[in-house]
Structures are given as C-alpha cells and as structure tokens.
XYZ file of C-alpha atoms in Angstrom:
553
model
C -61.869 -58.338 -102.465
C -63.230 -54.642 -102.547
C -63.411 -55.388 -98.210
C -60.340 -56.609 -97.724
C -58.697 -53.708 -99.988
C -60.720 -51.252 -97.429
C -59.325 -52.858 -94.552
C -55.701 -52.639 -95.417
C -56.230 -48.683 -96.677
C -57.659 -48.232 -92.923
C -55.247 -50.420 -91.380
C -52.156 -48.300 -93.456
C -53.754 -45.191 -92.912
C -54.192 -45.651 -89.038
C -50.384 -45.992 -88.562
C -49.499 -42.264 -89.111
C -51.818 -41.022 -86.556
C -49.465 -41.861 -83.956
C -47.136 -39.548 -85.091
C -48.681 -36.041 -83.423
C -48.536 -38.131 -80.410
C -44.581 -38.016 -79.801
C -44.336 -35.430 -77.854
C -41.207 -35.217 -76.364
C -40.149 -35.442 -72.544
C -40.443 -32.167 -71.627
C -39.303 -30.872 -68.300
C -38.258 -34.590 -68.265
C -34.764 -33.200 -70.037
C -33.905 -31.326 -67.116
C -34.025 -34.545 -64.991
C -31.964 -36.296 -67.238
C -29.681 -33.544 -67.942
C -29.253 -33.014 -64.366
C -28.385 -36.656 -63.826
C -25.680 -36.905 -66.798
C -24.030 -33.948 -65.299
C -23.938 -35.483 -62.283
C -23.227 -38.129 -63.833
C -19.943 -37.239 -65.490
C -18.372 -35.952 -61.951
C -18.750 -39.024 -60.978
C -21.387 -38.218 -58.588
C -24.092 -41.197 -59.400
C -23.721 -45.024 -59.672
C -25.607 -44.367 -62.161
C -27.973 -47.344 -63.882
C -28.182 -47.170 -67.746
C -31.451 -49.754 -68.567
C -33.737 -48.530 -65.714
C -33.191 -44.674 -67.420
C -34.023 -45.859 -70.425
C -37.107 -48.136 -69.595
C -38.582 -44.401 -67.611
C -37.686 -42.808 -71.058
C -39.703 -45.490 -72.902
C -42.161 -45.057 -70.148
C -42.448 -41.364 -70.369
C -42.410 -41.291 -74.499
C -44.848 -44.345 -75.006
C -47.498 -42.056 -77.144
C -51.235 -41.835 -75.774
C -53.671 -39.642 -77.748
C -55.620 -38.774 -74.768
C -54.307 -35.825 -73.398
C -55.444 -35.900 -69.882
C -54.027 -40.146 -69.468
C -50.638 -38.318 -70.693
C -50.734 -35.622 -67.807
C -51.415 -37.867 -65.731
C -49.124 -40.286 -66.745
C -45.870 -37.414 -65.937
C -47.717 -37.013 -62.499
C -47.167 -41.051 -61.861
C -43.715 -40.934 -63.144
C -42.697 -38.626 -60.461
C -42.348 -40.607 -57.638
C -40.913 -43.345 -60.066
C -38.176 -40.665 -61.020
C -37.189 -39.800 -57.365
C -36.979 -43.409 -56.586
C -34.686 -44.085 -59.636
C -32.974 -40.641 -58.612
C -32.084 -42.157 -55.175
C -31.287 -45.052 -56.518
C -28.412 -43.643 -58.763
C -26.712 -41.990 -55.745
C -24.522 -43.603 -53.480
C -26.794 -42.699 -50.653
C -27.558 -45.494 -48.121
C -30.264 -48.226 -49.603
C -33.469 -48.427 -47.922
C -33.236 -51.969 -46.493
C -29.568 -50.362 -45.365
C -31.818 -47.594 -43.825
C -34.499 -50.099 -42.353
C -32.188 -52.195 -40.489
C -30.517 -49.343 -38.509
C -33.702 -47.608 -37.688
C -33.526 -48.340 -34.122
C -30.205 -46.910 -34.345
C -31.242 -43.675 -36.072
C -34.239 -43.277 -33.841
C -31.705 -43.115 -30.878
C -29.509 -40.234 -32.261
C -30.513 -37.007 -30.377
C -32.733 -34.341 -32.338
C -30.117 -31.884 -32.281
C -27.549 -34.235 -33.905
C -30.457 -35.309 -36.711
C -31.114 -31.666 -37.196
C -26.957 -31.235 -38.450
C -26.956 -34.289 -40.105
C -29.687 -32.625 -42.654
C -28.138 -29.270 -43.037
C -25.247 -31.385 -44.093
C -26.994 -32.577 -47.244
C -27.767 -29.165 -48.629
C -25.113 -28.334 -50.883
C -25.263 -25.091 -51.977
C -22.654 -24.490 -54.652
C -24.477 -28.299 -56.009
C -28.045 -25.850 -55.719
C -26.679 -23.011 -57.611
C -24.910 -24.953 -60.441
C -28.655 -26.942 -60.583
C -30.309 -23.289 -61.248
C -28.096 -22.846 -63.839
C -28.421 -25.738 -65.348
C -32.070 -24.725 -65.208
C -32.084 -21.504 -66.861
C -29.563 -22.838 -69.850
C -31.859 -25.325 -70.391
C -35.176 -23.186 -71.007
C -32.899 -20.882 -72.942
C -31.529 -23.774 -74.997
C -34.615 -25.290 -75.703
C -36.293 -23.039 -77.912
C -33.960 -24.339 -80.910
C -32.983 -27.723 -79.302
C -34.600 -30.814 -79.143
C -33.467 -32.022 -76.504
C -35.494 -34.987 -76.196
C -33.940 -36.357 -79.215
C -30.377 -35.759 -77.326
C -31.147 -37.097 -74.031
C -32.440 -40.774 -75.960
C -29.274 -40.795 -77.981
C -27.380 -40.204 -74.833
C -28.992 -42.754 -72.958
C -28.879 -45.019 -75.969
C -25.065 -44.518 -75.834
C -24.562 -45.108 -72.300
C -26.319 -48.321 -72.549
C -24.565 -49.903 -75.671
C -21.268 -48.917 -73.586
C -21.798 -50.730 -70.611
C -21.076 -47.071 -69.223
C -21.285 -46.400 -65.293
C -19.137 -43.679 -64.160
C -17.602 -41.024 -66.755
C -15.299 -39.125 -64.601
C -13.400 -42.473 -64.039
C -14.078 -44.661 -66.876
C -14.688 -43.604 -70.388
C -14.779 -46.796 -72.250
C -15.616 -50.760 -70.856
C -12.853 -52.723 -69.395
C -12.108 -55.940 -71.534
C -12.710 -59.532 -70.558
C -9.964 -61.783 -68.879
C -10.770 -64.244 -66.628
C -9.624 -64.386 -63.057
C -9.350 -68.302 -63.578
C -6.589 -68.392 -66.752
C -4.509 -66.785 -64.153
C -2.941 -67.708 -61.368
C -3.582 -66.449 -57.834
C -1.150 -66.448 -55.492
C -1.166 -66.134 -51.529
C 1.560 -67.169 -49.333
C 0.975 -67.064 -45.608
C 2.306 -63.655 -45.238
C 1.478 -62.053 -48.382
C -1.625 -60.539 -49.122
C -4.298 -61.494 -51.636
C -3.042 -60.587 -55.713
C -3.425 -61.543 -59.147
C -0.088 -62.355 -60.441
C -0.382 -61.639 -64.014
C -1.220 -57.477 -64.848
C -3.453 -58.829 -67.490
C -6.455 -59.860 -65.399
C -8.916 -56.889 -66.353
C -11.401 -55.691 -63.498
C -14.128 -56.679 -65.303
C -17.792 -57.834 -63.219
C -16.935 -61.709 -63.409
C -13.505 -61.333 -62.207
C -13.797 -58.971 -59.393
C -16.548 -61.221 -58.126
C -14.457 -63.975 -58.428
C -11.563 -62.760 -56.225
C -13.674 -61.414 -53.855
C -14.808 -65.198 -53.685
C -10.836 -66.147 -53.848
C -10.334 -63.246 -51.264
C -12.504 -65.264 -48.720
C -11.519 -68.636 -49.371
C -7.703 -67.744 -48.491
C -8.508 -65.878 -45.236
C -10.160 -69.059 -44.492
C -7.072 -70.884 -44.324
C -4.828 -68.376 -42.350
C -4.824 -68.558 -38.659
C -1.905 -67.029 -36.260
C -0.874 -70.258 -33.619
C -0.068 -69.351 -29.769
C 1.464 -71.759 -28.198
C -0.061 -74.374 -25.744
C 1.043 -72.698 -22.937
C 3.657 -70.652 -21.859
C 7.492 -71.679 -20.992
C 8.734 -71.903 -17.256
C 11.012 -68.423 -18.096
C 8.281 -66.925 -19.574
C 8.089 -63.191 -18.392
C 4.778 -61.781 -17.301
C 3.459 -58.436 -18.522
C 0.517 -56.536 -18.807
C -1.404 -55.890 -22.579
C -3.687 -53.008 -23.603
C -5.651 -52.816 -27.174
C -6.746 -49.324 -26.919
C -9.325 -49.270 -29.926
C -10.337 -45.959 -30.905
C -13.479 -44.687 -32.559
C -13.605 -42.453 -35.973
C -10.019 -42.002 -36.355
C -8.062 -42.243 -39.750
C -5.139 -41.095 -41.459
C -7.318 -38.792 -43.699
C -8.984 -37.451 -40.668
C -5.645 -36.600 -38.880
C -4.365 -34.826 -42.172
C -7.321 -32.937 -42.596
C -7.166 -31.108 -38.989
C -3.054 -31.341 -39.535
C -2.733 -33.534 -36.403
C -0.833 -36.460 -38.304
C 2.521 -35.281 -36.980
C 1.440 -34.615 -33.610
C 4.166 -36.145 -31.415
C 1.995 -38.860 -30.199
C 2.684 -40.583 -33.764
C 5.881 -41.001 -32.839
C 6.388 -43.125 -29.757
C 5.419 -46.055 -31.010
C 7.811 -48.533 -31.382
C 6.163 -50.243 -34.485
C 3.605 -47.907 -36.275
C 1.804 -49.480 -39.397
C 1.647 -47.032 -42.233
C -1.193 -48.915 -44.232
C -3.940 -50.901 -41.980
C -6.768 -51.378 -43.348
C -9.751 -51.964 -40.536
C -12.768 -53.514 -43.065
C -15.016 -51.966 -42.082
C -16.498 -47.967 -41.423
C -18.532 -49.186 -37.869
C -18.177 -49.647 -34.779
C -19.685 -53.059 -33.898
C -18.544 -54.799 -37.044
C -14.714 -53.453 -36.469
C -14.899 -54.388 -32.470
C -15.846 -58.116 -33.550
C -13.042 -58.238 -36.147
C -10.443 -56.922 -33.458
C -11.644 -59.314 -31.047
C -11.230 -62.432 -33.507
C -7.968 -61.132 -34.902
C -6.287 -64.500 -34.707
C -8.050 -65.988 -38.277
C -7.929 -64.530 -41.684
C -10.757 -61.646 -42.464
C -14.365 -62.625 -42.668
C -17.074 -61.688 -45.154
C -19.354 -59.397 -43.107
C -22.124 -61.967 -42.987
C -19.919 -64.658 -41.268
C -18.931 -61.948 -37.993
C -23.009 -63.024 -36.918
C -22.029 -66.972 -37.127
C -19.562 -68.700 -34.454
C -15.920 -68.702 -35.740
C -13.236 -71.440 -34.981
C -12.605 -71.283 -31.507
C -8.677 -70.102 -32.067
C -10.046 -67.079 -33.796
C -10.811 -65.225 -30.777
C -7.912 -63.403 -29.575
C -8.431 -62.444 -26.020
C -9.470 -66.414 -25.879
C -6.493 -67.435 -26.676
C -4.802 -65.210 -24.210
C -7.039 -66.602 -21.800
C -5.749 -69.661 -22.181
C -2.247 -68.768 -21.524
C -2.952 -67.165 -18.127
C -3.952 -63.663 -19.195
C -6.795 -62.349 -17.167
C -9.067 -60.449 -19.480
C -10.890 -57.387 -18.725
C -12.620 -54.753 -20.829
C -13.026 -50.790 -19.929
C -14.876 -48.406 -22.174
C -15.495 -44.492 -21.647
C -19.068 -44.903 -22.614
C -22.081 -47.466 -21.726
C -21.947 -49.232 -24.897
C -25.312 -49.819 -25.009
C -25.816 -47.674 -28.702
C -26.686 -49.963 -31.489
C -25.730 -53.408 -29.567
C -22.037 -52.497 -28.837
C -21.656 -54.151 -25.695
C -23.869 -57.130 -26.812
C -22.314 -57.641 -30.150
C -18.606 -57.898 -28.513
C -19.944 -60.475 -25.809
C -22.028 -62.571 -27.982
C -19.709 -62.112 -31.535
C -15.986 -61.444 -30.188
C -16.254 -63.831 -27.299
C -15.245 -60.596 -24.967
C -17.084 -62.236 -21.709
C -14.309 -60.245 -19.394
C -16.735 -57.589 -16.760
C -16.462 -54.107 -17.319
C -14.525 -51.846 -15.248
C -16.550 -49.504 -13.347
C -17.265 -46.256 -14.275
C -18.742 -44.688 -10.762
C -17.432 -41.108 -10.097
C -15.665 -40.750 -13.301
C -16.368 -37.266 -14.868
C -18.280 -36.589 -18.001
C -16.074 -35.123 -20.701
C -18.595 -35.095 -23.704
C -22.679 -35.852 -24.843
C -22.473 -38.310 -27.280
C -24.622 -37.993 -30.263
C -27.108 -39.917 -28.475
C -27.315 -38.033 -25.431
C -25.580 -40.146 -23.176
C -22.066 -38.960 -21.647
C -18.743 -39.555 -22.532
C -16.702 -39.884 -19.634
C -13.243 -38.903 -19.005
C -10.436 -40.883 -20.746
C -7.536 -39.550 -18.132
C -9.582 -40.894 -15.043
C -10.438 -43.724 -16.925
C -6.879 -44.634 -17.620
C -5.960 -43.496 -14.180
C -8.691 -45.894 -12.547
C -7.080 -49.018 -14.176
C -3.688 -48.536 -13.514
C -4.715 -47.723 -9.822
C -6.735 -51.290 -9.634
C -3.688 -52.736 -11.777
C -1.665 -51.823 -9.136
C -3.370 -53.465 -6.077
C -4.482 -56.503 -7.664
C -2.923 -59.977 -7.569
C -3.296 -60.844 -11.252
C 0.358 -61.802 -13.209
C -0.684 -61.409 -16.701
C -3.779 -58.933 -17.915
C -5.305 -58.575 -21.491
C -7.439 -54.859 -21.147
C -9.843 -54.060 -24.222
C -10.271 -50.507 -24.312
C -12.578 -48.775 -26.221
C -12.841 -44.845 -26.614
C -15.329 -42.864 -28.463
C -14.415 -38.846 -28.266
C -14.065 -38.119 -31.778
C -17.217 -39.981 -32.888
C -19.159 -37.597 -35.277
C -21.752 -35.558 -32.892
C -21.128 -35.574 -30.021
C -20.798 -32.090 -28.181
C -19.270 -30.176 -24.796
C -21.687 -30.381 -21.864
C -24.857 -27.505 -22.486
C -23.561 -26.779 -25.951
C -26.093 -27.949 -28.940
C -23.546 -28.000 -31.866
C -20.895 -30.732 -32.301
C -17.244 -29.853 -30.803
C -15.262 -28.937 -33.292
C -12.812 -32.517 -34.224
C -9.633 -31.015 -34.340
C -10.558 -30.131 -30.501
C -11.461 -33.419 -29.676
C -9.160 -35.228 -31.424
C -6.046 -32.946 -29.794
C -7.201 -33.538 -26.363
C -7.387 -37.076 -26.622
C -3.397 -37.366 -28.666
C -2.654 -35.393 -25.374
C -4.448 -38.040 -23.001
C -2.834 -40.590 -24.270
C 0.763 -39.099 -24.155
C 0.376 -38.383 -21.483
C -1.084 -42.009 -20.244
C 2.470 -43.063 -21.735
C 4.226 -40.765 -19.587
C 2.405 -42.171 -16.795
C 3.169 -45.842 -18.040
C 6.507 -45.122 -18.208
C 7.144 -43.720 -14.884
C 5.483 -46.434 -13.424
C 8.057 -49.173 -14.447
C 5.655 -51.550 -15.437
C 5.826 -54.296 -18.295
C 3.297 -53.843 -21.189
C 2.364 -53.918 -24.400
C 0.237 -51.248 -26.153
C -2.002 -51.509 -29.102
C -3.636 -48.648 -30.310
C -5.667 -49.336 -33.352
C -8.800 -47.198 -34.247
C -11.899 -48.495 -35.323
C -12.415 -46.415 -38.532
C -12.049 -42.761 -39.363
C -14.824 -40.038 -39.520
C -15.047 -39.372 -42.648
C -14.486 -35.788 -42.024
C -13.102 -35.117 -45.714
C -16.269 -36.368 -47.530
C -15.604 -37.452 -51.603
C -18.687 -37.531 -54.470
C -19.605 -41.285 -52.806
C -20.740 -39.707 -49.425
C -21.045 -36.662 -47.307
C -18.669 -35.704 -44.429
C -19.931 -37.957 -42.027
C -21.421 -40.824 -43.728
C -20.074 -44.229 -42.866
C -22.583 -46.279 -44.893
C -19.659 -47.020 -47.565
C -16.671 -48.340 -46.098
C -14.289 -45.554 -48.118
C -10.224 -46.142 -48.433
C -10.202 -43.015 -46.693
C -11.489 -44.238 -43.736
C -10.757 -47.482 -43.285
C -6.580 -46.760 -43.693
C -6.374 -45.647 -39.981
C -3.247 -45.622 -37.808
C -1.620 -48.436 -35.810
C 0.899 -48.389 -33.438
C 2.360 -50.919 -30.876
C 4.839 -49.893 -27.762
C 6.413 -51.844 -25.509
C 6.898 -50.387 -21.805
C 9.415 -51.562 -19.295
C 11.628 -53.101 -21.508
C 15.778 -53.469 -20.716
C 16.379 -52.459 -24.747
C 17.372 -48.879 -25.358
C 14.415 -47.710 -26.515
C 14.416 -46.729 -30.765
C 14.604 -43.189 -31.666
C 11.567 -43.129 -34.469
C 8.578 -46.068 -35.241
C 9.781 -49.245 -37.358
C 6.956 -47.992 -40.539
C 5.520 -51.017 -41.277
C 4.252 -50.125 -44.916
C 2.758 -53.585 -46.592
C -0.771 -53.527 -46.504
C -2.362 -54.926 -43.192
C -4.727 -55.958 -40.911
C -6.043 -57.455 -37.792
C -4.158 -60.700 -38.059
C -0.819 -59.156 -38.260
C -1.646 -57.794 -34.501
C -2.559 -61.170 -33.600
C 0.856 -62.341 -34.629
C 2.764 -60.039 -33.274
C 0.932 -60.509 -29.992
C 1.623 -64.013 -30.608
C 5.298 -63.175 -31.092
C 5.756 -61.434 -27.719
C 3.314 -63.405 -25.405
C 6.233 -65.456 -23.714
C 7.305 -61.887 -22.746
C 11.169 -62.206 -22.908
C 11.774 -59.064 -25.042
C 11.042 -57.028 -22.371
C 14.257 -58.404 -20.189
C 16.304 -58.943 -23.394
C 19.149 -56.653 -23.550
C 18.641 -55.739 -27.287
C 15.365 -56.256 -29.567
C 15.681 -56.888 -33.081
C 12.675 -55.108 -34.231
C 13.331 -56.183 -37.785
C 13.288 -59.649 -37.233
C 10.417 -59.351 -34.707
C 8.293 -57.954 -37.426
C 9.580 -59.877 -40.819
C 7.306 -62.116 -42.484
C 3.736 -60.225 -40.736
C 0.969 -61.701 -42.504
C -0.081 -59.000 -44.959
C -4.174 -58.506 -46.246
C -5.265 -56.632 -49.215
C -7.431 -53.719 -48.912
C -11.392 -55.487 -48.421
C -13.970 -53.302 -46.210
C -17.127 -54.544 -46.233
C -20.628 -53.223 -44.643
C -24.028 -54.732 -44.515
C -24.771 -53.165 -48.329
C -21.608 -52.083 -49.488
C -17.924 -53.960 -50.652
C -14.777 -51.466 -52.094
C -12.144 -53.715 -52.649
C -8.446 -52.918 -54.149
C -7.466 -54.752 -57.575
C -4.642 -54.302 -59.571
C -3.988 -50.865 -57.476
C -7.008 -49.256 -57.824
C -10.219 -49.448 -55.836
C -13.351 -50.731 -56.603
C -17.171 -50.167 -54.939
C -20.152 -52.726 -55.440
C -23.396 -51.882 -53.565
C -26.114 -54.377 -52.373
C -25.013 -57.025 -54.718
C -25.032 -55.143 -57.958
C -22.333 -54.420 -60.104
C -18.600 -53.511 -59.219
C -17.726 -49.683 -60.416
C -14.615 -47.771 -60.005
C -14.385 -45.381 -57.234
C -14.513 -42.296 -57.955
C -11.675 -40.474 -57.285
C-alpha cells in the first residue's frame, strides 16, 4: 500500500517538471509574424495545419538543452520548405519538368530573371518588421499570440485575409441546375451556389463534360459557287489586354481595323505550346490540360478540317521553334503536318531569350505573299506564329531585354502595315490575329512580372480580331466588339461560317447576323500545376490539386 502511495506521489510530482521546459518559439515569431503579414495582403496561399504541426514541432518541450538547439537547427530547412510552399511560386515537380527548358534560357536572361525577385520595398518593410518585433518583445509574449493566431486561422478554414475574412457556406453544385446551351458559356443558374471546395470542383468537372459535347461542323465539302480565298491565323506570343494598357498601346490604330474584334477571349492557358495546340484544335469544346497530350476526335483539328475542303495548309514562324518542343508539340498534338516556309536570307530582328534569333516579321510577311503570288494553289490556310514581345529577348549585341513598349510598337506597325500591303494587293482573305497569352508585364501578389507559371485573368484576356480583305462590302467604319466571354471555338465557327467564301463577293455583309449565336466559354486557364477558373463573377486559383482560393485581387 505504502509502494503504491510512493509511486503515485512520484508519478504526480513528475508532471510539473515539464513546465520550465516551454520555452517559447523564439526567433520562430518573426517567421510567423512575417508570414501572417504576408499573409493578410494576400501574398501567400497560405496552409493553416502544416503551420501549426511546425508550431507543435518547434514547442514539443525537451529538457535537454543541446537536443532543443538542435532541434531549431532541423526545423530550418523544414520552415523554408513550408515558406515556399505558402507562396504562389512555381512547385518543384512544376520546376522539374521544365528543367530542360530553363537550362536553355541564356545566362544573361537567368541573371534578370533573379534581380526580378528582390523586392526591395518587400526587404525594407521585413527590417521593420524585424526591429518592432525585438522592441515588442520585451513585454510581449508573442509566442502565446502567434498559437492563438494560428489556432484561429485553422478553426476558420482561413486561406487568404485580404480577400476573404470569413468561410464561404455550403451549397451544393448538384441541388442546382446547370445550364449550357450550345452557344452559351458554362454557369450556375441559381446565385445561391456558394464557391465552396466541393462545388468548384464539381463544375470544373461539369466545365469539362460540356466542352465535350460541343463541336463546330464544316461542311462535307464545298458548293460549286463557292468563292476561293486565302486564310491567315497570325498567333502572337505574350500579348494581352493588360500588357497593351500598361505600355498605353491599347488604342494604337492597329486595334481598329478589324472588322470583328473580341473584347473578352480568354486563351486557357499562359504558354506557348499548350495555347498553339488549343488554336490548332479549335473546332471542339476546351480540353483539360492533360487531354491536349492524348489524340482528340479527328474533327477537332482545325486546319484538318480545312484540309479537307481544299485548303492547302502551310505554317511560317519568325523563329526555329525548336525551344521547349514548339515545333514538335504542334505536329504531333495540333495535327499541323503543313512544311515550314523557309527562312533563308531573312534578317535577324531580335536574340530571343535563348540566344537564338528572331527574324524579321516584315520580310517574313513579305516572303509569303511573294510565294502566294506565284503559286498555283486556290485556297491556303497559313499558321503564323510570332514571338517579338516574348519576355527576354534583346536587340542584337545588347545584354538587357528591349524595352516591351519598343517591341510591341514595332510589331502593331508591321502588321499595319502588312494590311496596307494586303489591301493594295486585291487579294481575298481572311485574317485572324489571336495572341497566345500576355506577358505578364503588370505582375499582382500571385506572381512576379514575368511569371507565366499561373495562368492569371490578366493574361490570358488577350485581344482578337478578324478582317476580311478583298471583299465587294463597304468596308465598316469601327470593329463589331464582340463582348461575351470567348474562346477558340468561336474562331472555329466563324471560320466555319465564311469557308464557302461568298461574303467576300456579296454586295453587303450583315456582320450582326454573321456573328449571332458564337459559341461563348467561361473563363478556364489551366497549366500543368495550376487551374483559375471564373464562378459566380469572381475568379478562383487551385494549385497542384489542392484547394480552390480566391484570387487575390
């Protein structure tokens, strides 16, 4: 009796010695402190539980002095991971699979890409953050506020303060009813569908399913009065509506000889490859990014199906489109089998960001009208494909990118006056200019100026235009704005629209009835890690399969 007595007096008296070793996080609260103010800017995508479970980690007493050292020096390069791993910055499997890519970017270019990640107004707000903190902490405890904090943000279901204070409620996608005519784009009907996890997963899922089921139809073939003209898709790199405000070019007069100019295309994506495929197989609904890799329905591809109705493809590109797989990836993905156009004798005009030139659009525009001109061929389909404005590349012996407003002006004035030319010359055609994606040259607190990784609204809302040469019609004084949101298949259909070619000897065009009913698409842009998606008019950001946040505006 007397043992067991003994036993419990040790066991109860063992229990307080833990106390004295609580003690505290330490510099710790300046990593967390720097986070949450982050944080609240809306700066991190930021992960509640795997802060906590490095708090536990971190206050977890251990008498031994030394183990508890060395325990902060293990945490370290647990805390930079989980750092990273709260920004928006590029995941490393992202990173992996685009080494090759990144090992090919010159050293210069690599050298400006880092400079662009010091922030120093970010530095100096840090520093004081720093020095309050010291100051602060000889009467705080700020250990005690950084675990209430964190317990806070965790019972909330919290992710991004500067755009969401409290958690959304819980309506299912499913009680509601989703609706998605032929022409209309993707939409919950009832306002009462909160974006919750489950339901933006769920008509993301929806999203898919529909494009499935939309296709544009050519005809069989073409009538006996059917008139024969020429087509150009003229698909620009790193060009956006954002990107054209932000150097003031969006009312250069380029903008505004189109005859049909839409105000809110969306091109799903923020790279090259991925938006060239997408182009190319404009004639079905829009894919999930994993499907571009896997063979489509045949009537997807839309230089195919102009194939099939007599066009003679061909394909012409101021570059050697041998960076990251271009070339390959339109062949083997968008079906794009047409030989490129030589580019012998034309002149260089830029050094790409890898190092290898960027020829002369002019000449290049010059050398296909010339072989246009002498060749036997009664209907053409042309993929171009320009990259001037992409981000790094420079002016011949110069080792700092050209400045974009520079770039970007010269080629607006290339291409007027290409349309000049094209007008002079009398000839029938159709002209598609639709850009890739945009530059991001405005960056936001997702990613740098620069960064692609995360398929931005900003930079996938680029500007589309289609003009008709040759035509009988008195030609319209300003663009028909088309302003529902869009996408590749409404280019297919109005491709498919004109293909018999008779507007261009009608005496009048009705451009209102030529472009009623386009099919319309919701804003999806999707890369390899990365899905923003708009619901219910605002736009939402899920990364590498995790959970959907708002983003931050």
């Amino acid at each position: 009796m007397n043992k067991d007595i003994d036993a419990a007096n040790r066991s109860s008296s063992s229990m307080p010695l833990l106390g004295p070793y609580w003690r505290g996080l330490g510099g710790w609260n300046y990593y967390f402190l720097l986070k949450f103010g982050l944080l609240w800017h809306g700066y991190l995508n930021f992960h509640p539980l795997a802060n906590l479970v490095l708090v536990a980690f971190l206050l977890l007493p251990i008498p031994n002095i030394r183990l508890h050292r060395l325990r902060h020096w293990l945490a370290m390069p647990l805390g930079i991971g989980l750092f990273y791993h709260d920004t928006w910055l590029p995941g490393v499997g992202s990173l992996l699979s685009q080494g090759d890519q990144l090992a090919g970017l010159s050293g210069v270019y690599l050298l400006e890409l880092i400079q662009r990640f010091i922030n120093w107004q970010m530095l100096g707000a840090a520093l004081v953050l720093w020095v309050a903190y010291l100051f602060l902490a000889q009467w705080l405890r700020f250990t005690v506020l950084v675990v209430a904090a964190l317990g806070w943000l965790n019972l909330q279901g919290f992710s991004v303060p500067a755009v969401n204070l409290l958690p959304v409620g819980f309506s299912s996608v499913a009680e509601h009813q989703l609706v998605q005519p032929q022409t209309a784009p993707f939409q919950v009907s009832s306002a009462g569908v909160q974006a919750t996890n489950q339901n933006l997963n769920a008509a993301l899922d929806t999203f898919y399913q529909q494009e499935r089921q939309r296709q544009t139809r050519f005809p069989d073939s073409l009538p006996s009065d059917a008139v024969p003209f020429d087509l150009l898709v003229i698909n620009i790199c790193s060009l956006s509506w954002s990107d054209m405000a932000a150097v003031k070019l969006a009312s250069h007069p380029f903008w505004q000889r189109f005859d049909i100019r839409f105000q809110n295309f969306n091109s799903a994506t923020s790279y090259s490859g991925p938006a060239g495929i997408r182009l190319l197989r404009a004639s079905c609904g829009q894919p999930a990014q994993e499907n571009l890799y896997q063979a489509a329905d045949p009537h997807c591809y839309l230089f195919d199906n102009l194939a099939q109705l007599g066009f003679t493809t061909r394909l012409s590109m101021d570059h050697d489109g041998d960076f990251g797989g271009y070339l390959t990836a339109l062949r083997q993905h968008g079906q794009l089998q047409a030989p490129l156009m030589s580019l012998q004798g034309i002149d260089r005009a830029l050094v790409s960001f890898d190092g290898a030139p960027v020829l002369n659009d002019t000449q290049l525009f010059s050398r296909w009208l010339q072989q246009r001109q002498v060749d036997d061929e009664t209907r053409t389909a042309t993929f171009f494909n320009l990259i001037p404005l992409h981000d790094g590349n420079r002016l011949p012996g110069q080792n700092i990118t050209a400045p974009y407003h520079d770039r970007a002006l010269n080629l607006l004035e290339q291409l007027d006056t290409f349309f000049d030319t094209l007008d002079q010359s009398g000839r029938k055609l159709m002209v598609v200019v639709v850009p890739e994606h945009g530059a991001a040259l405005v960056g936001d607190k997702v990613q740098l100026s620069g960064l692609r990784d995360i398929p931005s609204p900003s930079m996938t809302r680029v500007p589309v235009g289609i003009k008709l040469f040759g035509i009988r019609a008195e030609q319209q004084g300003s663009p028909l704005e088309i302003e529902a949101p869009s996408s590749y298949l409404a280019i297919s259909e109005l491709i498919a629209r004109l293909v018999d070619g008779r507007q261009f000897e009608a005496a009048d065009i009705d451009w209102q009835s030529l472009t009623q009913g386009l099919p319309q698409t919701v804003a999806v842009s999707e890369n390899d890690n990365a899905v923003v998606m708009e619901f219910q008019g605002d736009s939402y950001i899920r990364l590498s399969e995790g959970d959907w946040v708002p983003y931050p505006r």
